[in-house]
Structure formats: structure tokens, C-alpha cells
PDB file of C-alpha atoms and ligand atoms in Angstrom:
ATOM      1  CA  MET N   1      -0.264  22.022  61.067  1.00 55.00           C
ATOM      2  CA  VAL N   2      -2.435  22.682  57.987  1.00 57.00           C
ATOM      3  CA  ASP N   3      -5.668  24.442  58.727  1.00 60.00           C
ATOM      4  CA  VAL N   4      -8.067  22.675  56.383  1.00 60.00           C
ATOM      5  CA  HIS N   5     -10.718  25.277  57.134  1.00 64.00           C
ATOM      6  CA  SER N   6      -8.523  28.267  56.308  1.00 68.00           C
ATOM      7  CA  ALA N   7      -9.982  30.528  53.660  1.00 71.00           C
ATOM      8  CA  HIS N   8      -6.469  30.669  52.121  1.00 84.00           C
ATOM      9  CA  ALA N   9      -5.948  26.903  51.628  1.00 90.00           C
ATOM     10  CA  PRO N  10      -5.850  26.136  47.890  1.00 91.00           C
ATOM     11  CA  PRO N  11      -8.731  23.937  46.787  1.00 93.00           C
ATOM     12  CA  ALA N  12      -7.910  20.295  46.019  1.00 96.00           C
ATOM     13  CA  ILE N  13      -7.048  19.804  42.374  1.00 97.00           C
ATOM     14  CA  THR N  14      -9.643  17.964  40.312  1.00 98.00           C
ATOM     15  CA  SER N  15      -8.991  15.203  37.786  1.00 98.00           C
ATOM     16  CA  GLU N  16     -10.473  17.441  35.084  1.00 98.00           C
ATOM     17  CA  GLN N  17      -7.821  20.090  35.827  1.00 98.00           C
ATOM     18  CA  ILE N  18      -5.124  17.430  35.417  1.00 98.00           C
ATOM     19  CA  THR N  19      -6.634  16.478  32.067  1.00 98.00           C
ATOM     20  CA  GLU N  20      -6.539  20.119  30.917  1.00 98.00           C
ATOM     21  CA  THR N  21      -2.865  20.420  31.982  1.00 98.00           C
ATOM     22  CA  VAL N  22      -1.917  17.240  30.098  1.00 98.00           C
ATOM     23  CA  LEU N  23      -3.809  18.333  26.979  1.00 98.00           C
ATOM     24  CA  ALA N  24      -2.009  21.684  27.102  1.00 98.00           C
ATOM     25  CA  ALA N  25       1.331  19.860  27.382  1.00 98.00           C
ATOM     26  CA  VAL N  26       0.808  18.189  23.993  1.00 98.00           C
ATOM     27  CA  ALA N  27      -0.905  21.116  22.289  1.00 98.00           C
ATOM     28  CA  ASP N  28       2.269  22.118  20.431  1.00 98.00           C
ATOM     29  CA  THR N  29       2.962  18.669  18.965  1.00 98.00           C
ATOM     30  CA  PRO N  30       4.318  19.597  15.521  1.00 98.00           C
ATOM     31  CA  ASP N  31       2.872  16.721  13.482  1.00 98.00           C
ATOM     32  CA  PRO N  32      -0.894  17.386  13.243  1.00 98.00           C
ATOM     33  CA  ARG N  33      -1.827  13.696  12.988  1.00 98.00           C
ATOM     34  CA  ILE N  34       0.260  12.754  16.036  1.00 98.00           C
ATOM     35  CA  ARG N  35      -1.267  15.728  17.901  1.00 98.00           C
ATOM     36  CA  GLN N  36      -4.779  14.553  17.018  1.00 98.00           C
ATOM     37  CA  LEU N  37      -4.072  10.949  18.046  1.00 98.00           C
ATOM     38  CA  VAL N  38      -2.313  11.781  21.313  1.00 98.00           C
ATOM     39  CA  THR N  39      -4.935  14.369  22.288  1.00 98.00           C
ATOM     40  CA  ALA N  40      -7.776  11.912  21.680  1.00 98.00           C
ATOM     41  CA  LEU N  41      -5.901   9.173  23.549  1.00 98.00           C
ATOM     42  CA  ILE N  42      -5.495  11.440  26.584  1.00 98.00           C
ATOM     43  CA  ARG N  43      -9.068  12.702  26.484  1.00 98.00           C
ATOM     44  CA  HIS N  44     -10.679   9.283  26.062  1.00 98.00           C
ATOM     45  CA  GLY N  45      -8.242   7.579  28.451  1.00 98.00           C
ATOM     46  CA  HIS N  46      -8.895  10.093  31.217  1.00 98.00           C
ATOM     47  CA  ASP N  47     -12.656   9.933  30.612  1.00 98.00           C
ATOM     48  CA  LEU N  48     -12.503   6.134  30.796  1.00 98.00           C
ATOM     49  CA  ALA N  49     -10.734   6.375  34.177  1.00 98.00           C
ATOM     50  CA  ARG N  50     -13.433   8.762  35.441  1.00 98.00           C
ATOM     51  CA  GLU N  51     -16.297   6.684  34.022  1.00 98.00           C
ATOM     52  CA  VAL N  52     -15.247   3.433  35.695  1.00 98.00           C
ATOM     53  CA  GLY N  53     -13.521   4.964  38.752  1.00 98.00           C
ATOM     54  CA  LEU N  54     -10.272   3.237  37.754  1.00 98.00           C
ATOM     55  CA  GLN N  55      -8.244   2.183  40.790  1.00 98.00           C
ATOM     56  CA  PRO N  56      -4.428   2.519  40.997  1.00 98.00           C
ATOM     57  CA  ALA N  57      -4.068  -1.251  41.364  1.00 98.00           C
ATOM     58  CA  GLU N  58      -6.168  -1.759  38.218  1.00 98.00           C
ATOM     59  CA  LEU N  59      -3.972   0.643  36.237  1.00 98.00           C
ATOM     60  CA  LEU N  60      -0.906  -1.297  37.384  1.00 98.00           C
ATOM     61  CA  ALA N  61      -2.618  -4.565  36.423  1.00 98.00           C
ATOM     62  CA  ALA N  62      -3.308  -3.128  32.943  1.00 98.00           C
ATOM     63  CA  ALA N  63       0.367  -2.179  32.603  1.00 98.00           C
ATOM     64  CA  GLN N  64       1.383  -5.697  33.666  1.00 98.00           C
ATOM     65  CA  TYR N  65      -1.069  -7.106  31.113  1.00 98.00           C
ATOM     66  CA  MET N  66       0.526  -5.090  28.296  1.00 98.00           C
ATOM     67  CA  LYS N  67       3.966  -6.187  29.479  1.00 98.00           C
ATOM     68  CA  ARG N  68       2.844  -9.824  29.236  1.00 98.00           C
ATOM     69  CA  CYS N  69       1.507  -9.183  25.717  1.00 98.00           C
ATOM     70  CA  GLY N  70       5.035  -8.116  24.793  1.00 97.00           C
ATOM     71  CA  GLU N  71       6.573 -11.155  26.452  1.00 98.00           C
ATOM     72  CA  TYR N  72       4.272 -13.503  24.520  1.00 96.00           C
ATOM     73  CA  SER N  73       5.151 -11.892  21.186  1.00 93.00           C
ATOM     74  CA  ASP N  74       7.984 -13.161  19.016  1.00 89.00           C
ATOM     75  CA  ARG N  75       8.859 -13.470  15.333  1.00 84.00           C
ATOM     76  CA  SER N  76       5.951 -15.840  14.705  1.00 80.00           C
ATOM     77  CA  ARG N  77       3.392 -14.506  17.192  1.00 87.00           C
ATOM     78  CA  HIS N  78       2.017 -10.999  17.767  1.00 90.00           C
ATOM     79  CA  GLU N  79      -0.098 -10.791  20.921  1.00 94.00           C
ATOM     80  CA  PHE N  80      -0.955  -7.100  20.435  1.00 94.00           C
ATOM     81  CA  ILE N  81      -2.504  -7.773  17.010  1.00 93.00           C
ATOM     82  CA  LEU N  82      -4.447 -10.616  18.578  1.00 95.00           C
ATOM     83  CA  LEU N  83      -5.627  -8.252  21.335  1.00 97.00           C
ATOM     84  CA  ALA N  84      -6.868  -5.646  18.825  1.00 97.00           C
ATOM     85  CA  ASP N  85      -8.583  -8.479  16.932  1.00 96.00           C
ATOM     86  CA  VAL N  86     -10.496  -9.952  19.896  1.00 98.00           C
ATOM     87  CA  LEU N  87     -11.550  -6.467  21.031  1.00 98.00           C
ATOM     88  CA  GLY N  88     -13.099  -5.890  17.595  1.00 98.00           C
ATOM     89  CA  LEU N  89     -10.876  -2.843  17.095  1.00 97.00           C
ATOM     90  CA  THR N  90      -9.244  -4.311  13.984  1.00 96.00           C
ATOM     91  CA  MET N  91     -12.589  -4.804  12.261  1.00 96.00           C
ATOM     92  CA  VAL N  92     -13.791  -1.287  13.163  1.00 97.00           C
ATOM     93  CA  VAL N  93     -10.590   0.269  11.812  1.00 96.00           C
ATOM     94  CA  ASP N  94     -10.514  -1.871   8.647  1.00 92.00           C
ATOM     95  CA  THR N  95     -14.171  -1.284   7.867  1.00 91.00           C
ATOM     96  CA  LEU N  96     -13.798   2.487   8.321  1.00 94.00           C
ATOM     97  CA  ALA N  97     -10.667   2.520   6.171  1.00 91.00           C
ATOM     98  CA  THR N  98     -12.020   0.490   3.252  1.00 86.00           C
ATOM     99  CA  PRO N  99     -15.552   1.559   2.358  1.00 89.00           C
ATOM    100  CA  VAL N 100     -16.560  -0.237  -0.847  1.00 94.00           C
ATOM    101  CA  PRO N 101     -19.577   0.041  -3.164  1.00 96.00           C
ATOM    102  CA  SER N 102     -22.392  -2.453  -2.713  1.00 95.00           C
ATOM    103  CA  GLY N 103     -21.456  -5.813  -4.242  1.00 96.00           C
ATOM    104  CA  ALA N 104     -17.717  -5.177  -4.139  1.00 98.00           C
ATOM    105  CA  LEU N 105     -15.301  -7.285  -2.126  1.00 98.00           C
ATOM    106  CA  GLU N 106     -15.373  -6.262   1.555  1.00 97.00           C
ATOM    107  CA  SER N 107     -12.463  -6.379   3.979  1.00 96.00           C
ATOM    108  CA  SER N 108     -11.952  -8.688   6.928  1.00 97.00           C
ATOM    109  CA  VAL N 109      -9.261  -9.243   9.510  1.00 96.00           C
ATOM    110  CA  LEU N 110      -5.645  -9.892   8.428  1.00 95.00           C
ATOM    111  CA  GLY N 111      -4.780 -11.807  11.574  1.00 92.00           C
ATOM    112  CA  PRO N 112      -1.322 -12.430  12.973  1.00 89.00           C
ATOM    113  CA  PHE N 113      -0.430 -15.322  10.641  1.00 91.00           C
ATOM    114  CA  TYR N 114       0.044 -13.568   7.304  1.00 95.00           C
ATOM    115  CA  ARG N 115       3.408 -14.394   5.790  1.00 95.00           C
ATOM    116  CA  ALA N 116       4.507 -12.191   2.912  1.00 96.00           C
ATOM    117  CA  GLY N 117       6.484 -13.519  -0.033  1.00 96.00           C
ATOM    118  CA  ALA N 118       4.531 -16.712  -0.751  1.00 97.00           C
ATOM    119  CA  PRO N 119       5.542 -18.244  -4.100  1.00 98.00           C
ATOM    120  CA  VAL N 120       3.708 -17.035  -7.204  1.00 98.00           C
ATOM    121  CA  GLU N 121       1.993 -20.108  -8.662  1.00 98.00           C
ATOM    122  CA  PRO N 122       0.585 -20.848 -12.110  1.00 98.00           C
ATOM    123  CA  ASN N 123      -3.200 -20.983 -12.259  1.00 98.00           C
ATOM    124  CA  GLY N 124      -4.442 -24.457 -11.368  1.00 98.00           C
ATOM    125  CA  ALA N 125      -1.571 -25.145  -8.943  1.00 98.00           C
ATOM    126  CA  ASP N 126      -2.100 -27.056  -5.705  1.00 97.00           C
ATOM    127  CA  LEU N 127      -1.048 -25.282  -2.510  1.00 98.00           C
ATOM    128  CA  CYS N 128      -0.637 -28.607  -0.673  1.00 97.00           C
ATOM    129  CA  ARG N 129       3.134 -28.753  -0.731  1.00 97.00           C
ATOM    130  CA  GLY N 130       3.213 -32.081   1.105  1.00 91.00           C
ATOM    131  CA  ALA N 131       0.722 -34.914   1.570  1.00 90.00           C
ATOM    132  CA  LEU N 132      -2.945 -33.935   1.391  1.00 88.00           C
ATOM    133  CA  ARG N 133      -4.211 -34.270   4.957  1.00 92.00           C
ATOM    134  CA  GLY N 134      -7.423 -32.271   4.754  1.00 95.00           C
ATOM    135  CA  GLU N 135     -10.242 -32.395   2.216  1.00 97.00           C
ATOM    136  CA  ALA N 136      -9.241 -31.204  -1.248  1.00 97.00           C
ATOM    137  CA  ALA N 137     -10.829 -27.951  -2.401  1.00 98.00           C
ATOM    138  CA  HIS N 138     -10.864 -26.491  -5.901  1.00 98.00           C
ATOM    139  CA  ILE N 139     -11.347 -22.710  -5.937  1.00 98.00           C
ATOM    140  CA  CYS N 140     -11.826 -20.745  -9.122  1.00 98.00           C
ATOM    141  CA  GLY N 141     -13.460 -17.663 -10.557  1.00 98.00           C
ATOM    142  CA  ARG N 142     -12.578 -14.229 -11.847  1.00 98.00           C
ATOM    143  CA  ALA N 143     -11.465 -10.824 -10.706  1.00 98.00           C
ATOM    144  CA  LEU N 144     -13.913  -8.186 -11.972  1.00 98.00           C
ATOM    145  CA  ASP N 145     -14.358  -4.455 -11.627  1.00 98.00           C
ATOM    146  CA  VAL N 146     -17.638  -3.083 -10.272  1.00 98.00           C
ATOM    147  CA  ASP N 147     -19.058  -2.963 -13.832  1.00 98.00           C
ATOM    148  CA  GLY N 148     -18.336  -6.664 -14.341  1.00 98.00           C
ATOM    149  CA  VAL N 149     -15.330  -6.115 -16.605  1.00 98.00           C
ATOM    150  CA  PRO N 150     -12.619  -8.765 -16.035  1.00 98.00           C
ATOM    151  CA  VAL N 151      -9.448  -7.536 -14.346  1.00 98.00           C
ATOM    152  CA  ALA N 152      -6.367  -9.163 -15.858  1.00 98.00           C
ATOM    153  CA  GLY N 153      -3.171  -9.291 -13.814  1.00 98.00           C
ATOM    154  CA  ALA N 154      -4.871  -9.080 -10.408  1.00 98.00           C
ATOM    155  CA  GLU N 155      -2.969 -10.847  -7.647  1.00 98.00           C
ATOM    156  CA  LEU N 156      -4.692 -13.109  -5.123  1.00 98.00           C
ATOM    157  CA  ASP N 157      -2.429 -13.859  -2.158  1.00 98.00           C
ATOM    158  CA  VAL N 158      -4.085 -16.844  -0.474  1.00 98.00           C
ATOM    159  CA  TRP N 159      -3.373 -18.663   2.797  1.00 98.00           C
ATOM    160  CA  GLY N 160      -5.094 -21.128   5.077  1.00 98.00           C
ATOM    161  CA  THR N 161      -4.533 -23.695   7.788  1.00 97.00           C
ATOM    162  CA  ASP N 162      -4.023 -27.385   7.309  1.00 96.00           C
ATOM    163  CA  HIS N 163      -6.623 -29.923   8.527  1.00 96.00           C
ATOM    164  CA  ASN N 164      -5.274 -29.453  12.096  1.00 96.00           C
ATOM    165  CA  GLY N 165      -6.136 -25.750  12.211  1.00 96.00           C
ATOM    166  CA  LEU N 166      -2.474 -24.698  12.154  1.00 96.00           C
ATOM    167  CA  TYR N 167      -0.751 -22.351   9.710  1.00 95.00           C
ATOM    168  CA  GLU N 168       2.546 -23.672   8.352  1.00 95.00           C
ATOM    169  CA  ASN N 169       4.594 -21.040  10.177  1.00 92.00           C
ATOM    170  CA  MET N 170       3.272 -22.382  13.505  1.00 90.00           C
ATOM    171  CA  ASP N 171       3.593 -26.069  12.592  1.00 93.00           C
ATOM    172  CA  PRO N 172       7.111 -27.393  11.955  1.00 92.00           C
ATOM    173  CA  ARG N 173       5.645 -30.584  10.426  1.00 94.00           C
ATOM    174  CA  GLN N 174       4.299 -28.660   7.463  1.00 95.00           C
ATOM    175  CA  PRO N 175       6.538 -27.790   4.519  1.00 96.00           C
ATOM    176  CA  GLU N 176       7.659 -24.213   4.048  1.00 95.00           C
ATOM    177  CA  TYR N 177       4.814 -22.046   2.650  1.00 97.00           C
ATOM    178  CA  ASN N 178       2.380 -24.976   2.751  1.00 97.00           C
ATOM    179  CA  LEU N 179      -1.126 -23.778   1.812  1.00 98.00           C
ATOM    180  CA  ARG N 180       0.146 -20.313   0.950  1.00 98.00           C
ATOM    181  CA  GLY N 181       0.550 -18.977  -2.564  1.00 98.00           C
ATOM    182  CA  ARG N 182      -0.062 -16.101  -4.928  1.00 98.00           C
ATOM    183  CA  PHE N 183      -2.062 -16.365  -8.151  1.00 98.00           C
ATOM    184  CA  VAL N 184      -2.344 -13.856 -10.980  1.00 98.00           C
ATOM    185  CA  THR N 185      -5.517 -13.593 -13.052  1.00 98.00           C
ATOM    186  CA  ASP N 186      -5.214 -14.301 -16.782  1.00 98.00           C
ATOM    187  CA  ASP N 187      -6.365 -12.093 -19.657  1.00 98.00           C
ATOM    188  CA  ASP N 188     -10.014 -12.991 -18.940  1.00 98.00           C
ATOM    189  CA  GLY N 189      -9.604 -12.285 -15.236  1.00 98.00           C
ATOM    190  CA  HIS N 190      -9.639 -16.008 -14.348  1.00 98.00           C
ATOM    191  CA  TYR N 191      -7.811 -17.643 -11.461  1.00 98.00           C
ATOM    192  CA  GLU N 192      -7.825 -21.255 -10.302  1.00 98.00           C
ATOM    193  CA  LEU N 193      -6.196 -23.071  -7.368  1.00 98.00           C
ATOM    194  CA  TRP N 194      -6.311 -26.175  -5.227  1.00 98.00           C
ATOM    195  CA  THR N 195      -5.993 -26.169  -1.443  1.00 98.00           C
ATOM    196  CA  VAL N 196      -7.644 -27.877   1.527  1.00 97.00           C
ATOM    197  CA  LYS N 197     -11.183 -26.999   2.582  1.00 98.00           C
ATOM    198  CA  PRO N 198     -10.880 -24.573   5.514  1.00 98.00           C
ATOM    199  CA  VAL N 199     -11.647 -25.821   9.024  1.00 98.00           C
ATOM    200  CA  SER N 200     -12.655 -23.871  12.117  1.00 98.00           C
ATOM    201  CA  TYR N 201      -9.812 -23.495  14.619  1.00 97.00           C
ATOM    202  CA  PRO N 202      -9.018 -21.867  17.970  1.00 97.00           C
ATOM    203  CA  ILE N 203      -6.918 -18.715  18.118  1.00 96.00           C
ATOM    204  CA  PRO N 204      -3.967 -18.989  20.523  1.00 93.00           C
ATOM    205  CA  ASP N 205      -5.354 -18.731  24.064  1.00 96.00           C
ATOM    206  CA  ASP N 206      -2.328 -19.659  26.186  1.00 96.00           C
ATOM    207  CA  GLY N 207      -1.365 -15.985  26.730  1.00 97.00           C
ATOM    208  CA  PRO N 208      -2.915 -12.747  27.974  1.00 98.00           C
ATOM    209  CA  VAL N 209      -5.491 -12.679  25.160  1.00 98.00           C
ATOM    210  CA  GLY N 210      -6.703 -16.110  26.256  1.00 98.00           C
ATOM    211  CA  ASP N 211      -7.043 -14.775  29.812  1.00 98.00           C
ATOM    212  CA  LEU N 212      -9.220 -11.960  28.482  1.00 98.00           C
ATOM    213  CA  LEU N 213     -11.427 -14.376  26.516  1.00 98.00           C
ATOM    214  CA  ARG N 214     -11.941 -16.555  29.600  1.00 98.00           C
ATOM    215  CA  ALA N 215     -12.597 -13.543  31.863  1.00 98.00           C
ATOM    216  CA  THR N 216     -15.297 -12.390  29.456  1.00 98.00           C
ATOM    217  CA  ALA N 217     -16.772 -15.885  28.960  1.00 98.00           C
ATOM    218  CA  ARG N 218     -15.997 -15.927  25.233  1.00 98.00           C
ATOM    219  CA  SER N 219     -15.115 -18.637  22.759  1.00 97.00           C
ATOM    220  CA  ASN N 220     -11.663 -18.707  21.177  1.00 98.00           C
ATOM    221  CA  MET N 221     -12.952 -20.301  17.947  1.00 98.00           C
ATOM    222  CA  ARG N 222     -12.793 -18.827  14.462  1.00 98.00           C
ATOM    223  CA  PRO N 223     -15.189 -20.100  11.771  1.00 98.00           C
ATOM    224  CA  ALA N 224     -13.568 -21.854   8.816  1.00 98.00           C
ATOM    225  CA  HIS N 225     -12.127 -19.320   6.379  1.00 98.00           C
ATOM    226  CA  LEU N 226      -9.699 -18.789   3.549  1.00 98.00           C
ATOM    227  CA  HIS N 227      -7.529 -15.670   3.727  1.00 98.00           C
ATOM    228  CA  VAL N 228      -7.103 -13.583   0.584  1.00 98.00           C
ATOM    229  CA  ILE N 229      -5.373 -10.323  -0.217  1.00 98.00           C
ATOM    230  CA  ALA N 230      -6.749  -9.144  -3.555  1.00 98.00           C
ATOM    231  CA  SER N 231      -4.793  -6.455  -5.363  1.00 98.00           C
ATOM    232  CA  ALA N 232      -4.330  -5.015  -8.821  1.00 98.00           C
ATOM    233  CA  PRO N 233      -2.855  -1.813 -10.233  1.00 97.00           C
ATOM    234  CA  ASP N 234      -5.392   1.041  -9.903  1.00 97.00           C
ATOM    235  CA  PHE N 235      -7.619  -1.001  -7.562  1.00 98.00           C
ATOM    236  CA  ARG N 236      -7.890  -0.832  -3.813  1.00 96.00           C
ATOM    237  CA  THR N 237      -5.993  -3.637  -2.088  1.00 97.00           C
ATOM    238  CA  ILE N 238      -8.492  -5.637  -0.043  1.00 97.00           C
ATOM    239  CA  ILE N 239      -7.394  -7.826   2.868  1.00 96.00           C
ATOM    240  CA  THR N 240     -10.186 -10.274   3.474  1.00 98.00           C
ATOM    241  CA  GLU N 241     -11.423 -13.793   4.222  1.00 98.00           C
ATOM    242  CA  LEU N 242     -14.034 -16.085   2.693  1.00 98.00           C
ATOM    243  CA  TYR N 243     -16.112 -17.854   5.350  1.00 98.00           C
ATOM    244  CA  THR N 244     -17.613 -21.311   4.798  1.00 98.00           C
ATOM    245  CA  ASP N 245     -21.406 -21.144   4.995  1.00 98.00           C
ATOM    246  CA  ASP N 246     -22.063 -24.283   7.077  1.00 95.00           C
ATOM    247  CA  ASP N 247     -19.669 -23.442   9.911  1.00 98.00           C
ATOM    248  CA  PRO N 248     -21.108 -23.565  13.465  1.00 98.00           C
ATOM    249  CA  TYR N 249     -18.958 -20.617  14.616  1.00 98.00           C
ATOM    250  CA  LEU N 250     -20.098 -18.080  11.981  1.00 98.00           C
ATOM    251  CA  GLY N 251     -22.118 -16.198  14.597  1.00 97.00           C
ATOM    252  CA  THR N 252     -19.484 -16.235  17.334  1.00 97.00           C
ATOM    253  CA  ASP N 253     -16.178 -15.482  15.569  1.00 98.00           C
ATOM    254  CA  ALA N 254     -13.597 -14.641  18.264  1.00 98.00           C
ATOM    255  CA  VAL N 255     -12.371 -11.714  16.143  1.00 98.00           C
ATOM    256  CA  PHE N 256     -15.703 -10.505  14.625  1.00 98.00           C
ATOM    257  CA  GLY N 257     -14.466 -10.902  11.036  1.00 98.00           C
ATOM    258  CA  VAL N 258     -17.615 -12.326   9.416  1.00 98.00           C
ATOM    259  CA  LYS N 259     -19.592 -10.100   7.022  1.00 98.00           C
ATOM    260  CA  PRO N 260     -22.591 -11.511   5.102  1.00 98.00           C
ATOM    261  CA  SER N 261     -21.033 -10.833   1.675  1.00 98.00           C
ATOM    262  CA  LEU N 262     -17.988 -12.930   2.628  1.00 98.00           C
ATOM    263  CA  ILE N 263     -19.922 -16.141   3.359  1.00 98.00           C
ATOM    264  CA  VAL N 264     -19.388 -18.676   0.554  1.00 98.00           C
ATOM    265  CA  HIS N 265     -20.639 -22.143  -0.362  1.00 98.00           C
ATOM    266  CA  TYR N 266     -18.490 -25.135  -1.346  1.00 98.00           C
ATOM    267  CA  ASP N 267     -20.137 -27.852  -3.490  1.00 98.00           C
ATOM    268  CA  TRP N 268     -19.158 -31.503  -3.040  1.00 98.00           C
ATOM    269  CA  ILE N 269     -18.080 -32.926  -6.417  1.00 98.00           C
ATOM    270  CA  SER N 270     -18.031 -36.697  -6.644  1.00 97.00           C
ATOM    271  CA  GLU N 271     -19.222 -37.678 -10.148  1.00 97.00           C
ATOM    272  CA  PRO N 272     -16.475 -39.862 -11.610  1.00 97.00           C
ATOM    273  CA  ALA N 273     -16.401 -37.882 -14.872  1.00 97.00           C
ATOM    274  CA  ARG N 274     -15.878 -34.555 -13.051  1.00 96.00           C
ATOM    275  CA  CYS N 275     -13.225 -36.081 -10.794  1.00 97.00           C
ATOM    276  CA  ALA N 276     -11.410 -37.547 -13.771  1.00 97.00           C
ATOM    277  CA  ALA N 277     -11.621 -34.237 -15.664  1.00 96.00           C
ATOM    278  CA  ALA N 278     -10.073 -32.512 -12.662  1.00 96.00           C
ATOM    279  CA  GLY N 279      -7.346 -35.165 -12.450  1.00 95.00           C
ATOM    280  CA  ARG N 280      -8.560 -36.374  -9.028  1.00 95.00           C
ATOM    281  CA  SER N 281      -9.067 -39.964  -7.982  1.00 94.00           C
ATOM    282  CA  ALA N 282     -11.557 -39.017  -5.237  1.00 95.00           C
ATOM    283  CA  GLY N 283     -14.280 -36.434  -4.571  1.00 97.00           C
ATOM    284  CA  PHE N 284     -13.435 -32.833  -3.756  1.00 98.00           C
ATOM    285  CA  TRP N 285     -15.041 -29.559  -2.707  1.00 98.00           C
ATOM    286  CA  GLU N 286     -15.481 -26.748  -5.176  1.00 98.00           C
ATOM    287  CA  LEU N 287     -15.923 -23.029  -4.588  1.00 98.00           C
ATOM    288  CA  GLN N 288     -16.617 -20.744  -7.517  1.00 98.00           C
ATOM    289  CA  HIS N 289     -16.066 -17.179  -6.446  1.00 98.00           C
ATOM    290  CA  ASP N 290     -15.576 -13.864  -8.233  1.00 98.00           C
ATOM    291  CA  PHE N 291     -13.667 -11.044  -6.548  1.00 98.00           C
ATOM    292  CA  VAL N 292     -15.182  -7.652  -7.359  1.00 98.00           C
ATOM    293  CA  LEU N 293     -12.493  -5.004  -6.980  1.00 98.00           C
ATOM    294  CA  THR N 294     -12.989  -1.323  -6.237  1.00 98.00           C
ATOM    295  CA  ALA N 295     -11.046   1.254  -8.250  1.00 97.00           C
ATOM    296  CA  GLY N 296      -8.534   3.133  -6.143  1.00 96.00           C
ATOM    297  CA  GLU N 297      -5.004   3.033  -4.918  1.00 94.00           C
ATOM    298  CA  SER N 298      -3.274  -0.275  -4.322  1.00 95.00           C
ATOM    299  CA  THR N 299      -1.342  -0.488  -1.052  1.00 95.00           C
ATOM    300  CA  THR N 300       1.147  -2.850   0.533  1.00 94.00           C
ATOM    301  CA  VAL N 301       0.565  -4.848   3.704  1.00 94.00           C
ATOM    302  CA  ALA N 302       2.830  -3.578   6.467  1.00 91.00           C
ATOM    303  CA  PHE N 303       2.980  -6.788   8.479  1.00 90.00           C
ATOM    304  CA  SER N 304       4.359 -10.274   7.974  1.00 93.00           C
ATOM    305  CA  THR N 305       4.953 -13.069  10.424  1.00 89.00           C
ATOM    306  CA  GLU N 306       7.854 -15.483  10.229  1.00 89.00           C
ATOM    307  CA  ARG N 307       8.136 -19.215  10.514  1.00 88.00           C
ATOM    308  CA  ARG N 308       8.549 -20.588  14.024  1.00 80.00           C
ATOM    309  CA  GLU N 309      11.770 -22.507  14.562  1.00 69.00           C
ATOM    310  CA  SER N 310      11.115 -26.155  15.418  1.00 59.00           C
ATOM    311  CA  ARG N 311      11.500 -26.711  19.128  1.00 43.00           C
TER     312      ARG N 311
HETATM  313  C1  BEZ H   1      -6.553 -15.705  11.525  1.00 80.53           C
HETATM  314  O1  BEZ H   1      -7.580 -15.923  10.953  1.00 80.53           O
HETATM  315  O2  BEZ H   1      -5.523 -16.122  11.051  1.00 80.53           O
HETATM  316  C2  BEZ H   1      -6.590 -14.958  12.812  1.00 80.53           C
HETATM  317  C3  BEZ H   1      -7.201 -13.731  12.855  1.00 80.53           C
HETATM  318  C4  BEZ H   1      -7.222 -13.034  14.047  1.00 80.53           C
HETATM  319  C5  BEZ H   1      -6.676 -13.575  15.179  1.00 80.53           C
HETATM  320  C6  BEZ H   1      -6.091 -14.830  15.129  1.00 80.53           C
HETATM  321  C7  BEZ H   1      -6.058 -15.538  13.939  1.00 80.53           C
HETATM  322 FE1   FE H   2      -7.016 -17.517   9.811  1.00 80.53          FE
END
């Protein structure tokens, strides 16, 4: 029988000693960045467990939750990106990674619905590849550097939902690459496109991320927005969104993407002469917006979704 009062009994190990042992186990990680990341993960993870008194059943529940995130992910849906988005982690990381001078285009969330390889369109093209089902929107302006000098040859990779709040890759009724396209600025830095006016829409909430939103009494709505990736040689690639100024969800975005400089105003154009000049038989919305690019290195986007097979 163990004598718990014996002077020779080793003292019970503490959680802090376990943390020190684990940190020592990774101390020789050859890649310095991996060592830094893993060390911080261990330190903060163990501190989190101590702070909240994490119970074994809760750790198992967390593991089950991550497993379900994997099960809900497929070629057209990425539940882990969604999770980082609703926790605000994406916006913290993006904002830290892309500091820009005052007045320059700021970053916002990429989201899980970006599809690379959209067709390059001539300026003035309409991204409605089928029947117009939303409200027509004309969007035009220039790409400029921070001194106001036009940037020729900048690429604007644009995507948005249809009137039903669905991206084409999630909606088999929409044509391939509907409401997605890339535009290149002309010699004066101008771009011009037609699409549908963005609508607010719910992010997918039928999986583990939805459970989290409900458990924390949060809305699953995103304010109306147009996605843009702005890039040009010798300029920083900016992944961002333009948010419509009259949207009721601007203050409660499920993924915290709204920044004041990204809120834009669409004018309603209905004068017959303007409609006729634009080749439209009915009124339309118009957004005039310049993209101010920051000098730096252009980068590629390391994620693309695919189109969901019709079921
Ligand atoms: C989106 O705007 O496409 C989006 C962003 C984050 C999560 C879900 C959707
Ligand atoms: Fe979106």
C-alpha cells in the first residue's frame, strides 16, 4: 500500500511541469518558423486549458467538433475556413498581414467561395451569364497608386452572389462562372463592369459552424458585398470586399469583414437618357469606385473552391 504521508513519496506532477516537458520536446524543431508556431500553440493551448479548467469530456467534444468540420468539407465547401472566419481570426490575420497607408485599399475576408480562373472580360462586360434575376449594377472607376497616378494593367477579380444570395458554384441553376470575372484596367487605369447589386445573405449554418453561431446567440447574416481581388505588378495584392452602405447587417457581419473605408454607395440611375446611353431599357444602380493600390509585392491566392455537382 502507498503511504501518502511518506517523506519519500514523489510530489504529484503539476500541469505546468507537463507544459515544460512538452515545450522541451519540440525545442529542437529544425525549421524556426514551425518551432515558433508549435511552441506558441502548446503554450497558449495549455494556458487556455488552465484558465478555463478544461474538462476531459470538453476536450473530446472539441475533437469531435473538428472531426465534424472535416466531414462537412468537400470540394465546394470548407468548414475550417468558415470557422476561422466566424471566430474573427481571418480578419485579425489578414489585417496584420496587409497594413496599408491611409486612403489605400484595405483587405477583407476572402471567404470559402472564391473560385480561381474566372474568365478575363473586356471592360464594360456583363457578368450575368444567364437571365438577369437581380437588380442590374454598373460599376466603374480606376486603379490608382497612393499618389493618384493611374495604374494600367491592374487586374480586378470580381465575384458576387445572384439575387438569391448563392454563389454559382453552390447553385446548379446558375451558369458556370456566373457573376464572376476578371477585368484589366486600360492605359488610364479605368475599369468598367456590369453585375447584379449585391444582397445580404446567410453563411452556411447547417454544419458545426452553424452550431457555434447558435450556441453564441449570433446571426449568420453577411451584409451585401462585392468581392474583389485587386492586383498589379509591383503592387500588393489585396483581397477585399466592397460593402453596400444601406445594408441592415453592416454592424453585425457574421465574419467581421466590414471596415469603414470599404463601405460604398450605389446611386439609382433612372433618367431615360442615361439608361439609353448605357444601353439599358430600365433603371440600374451605379457604383463609381477607385481602387488605391499600395506598392509592394504581388502574391497569388492559395485557395480556390470548385463547383458543386448538381444533386
Ligand atoms: C463570403 O462572403 O463569401 C463569405 C465569407 C466568409 C464566410 C462565408 C462566406
Ligand atoms: Fe461573399
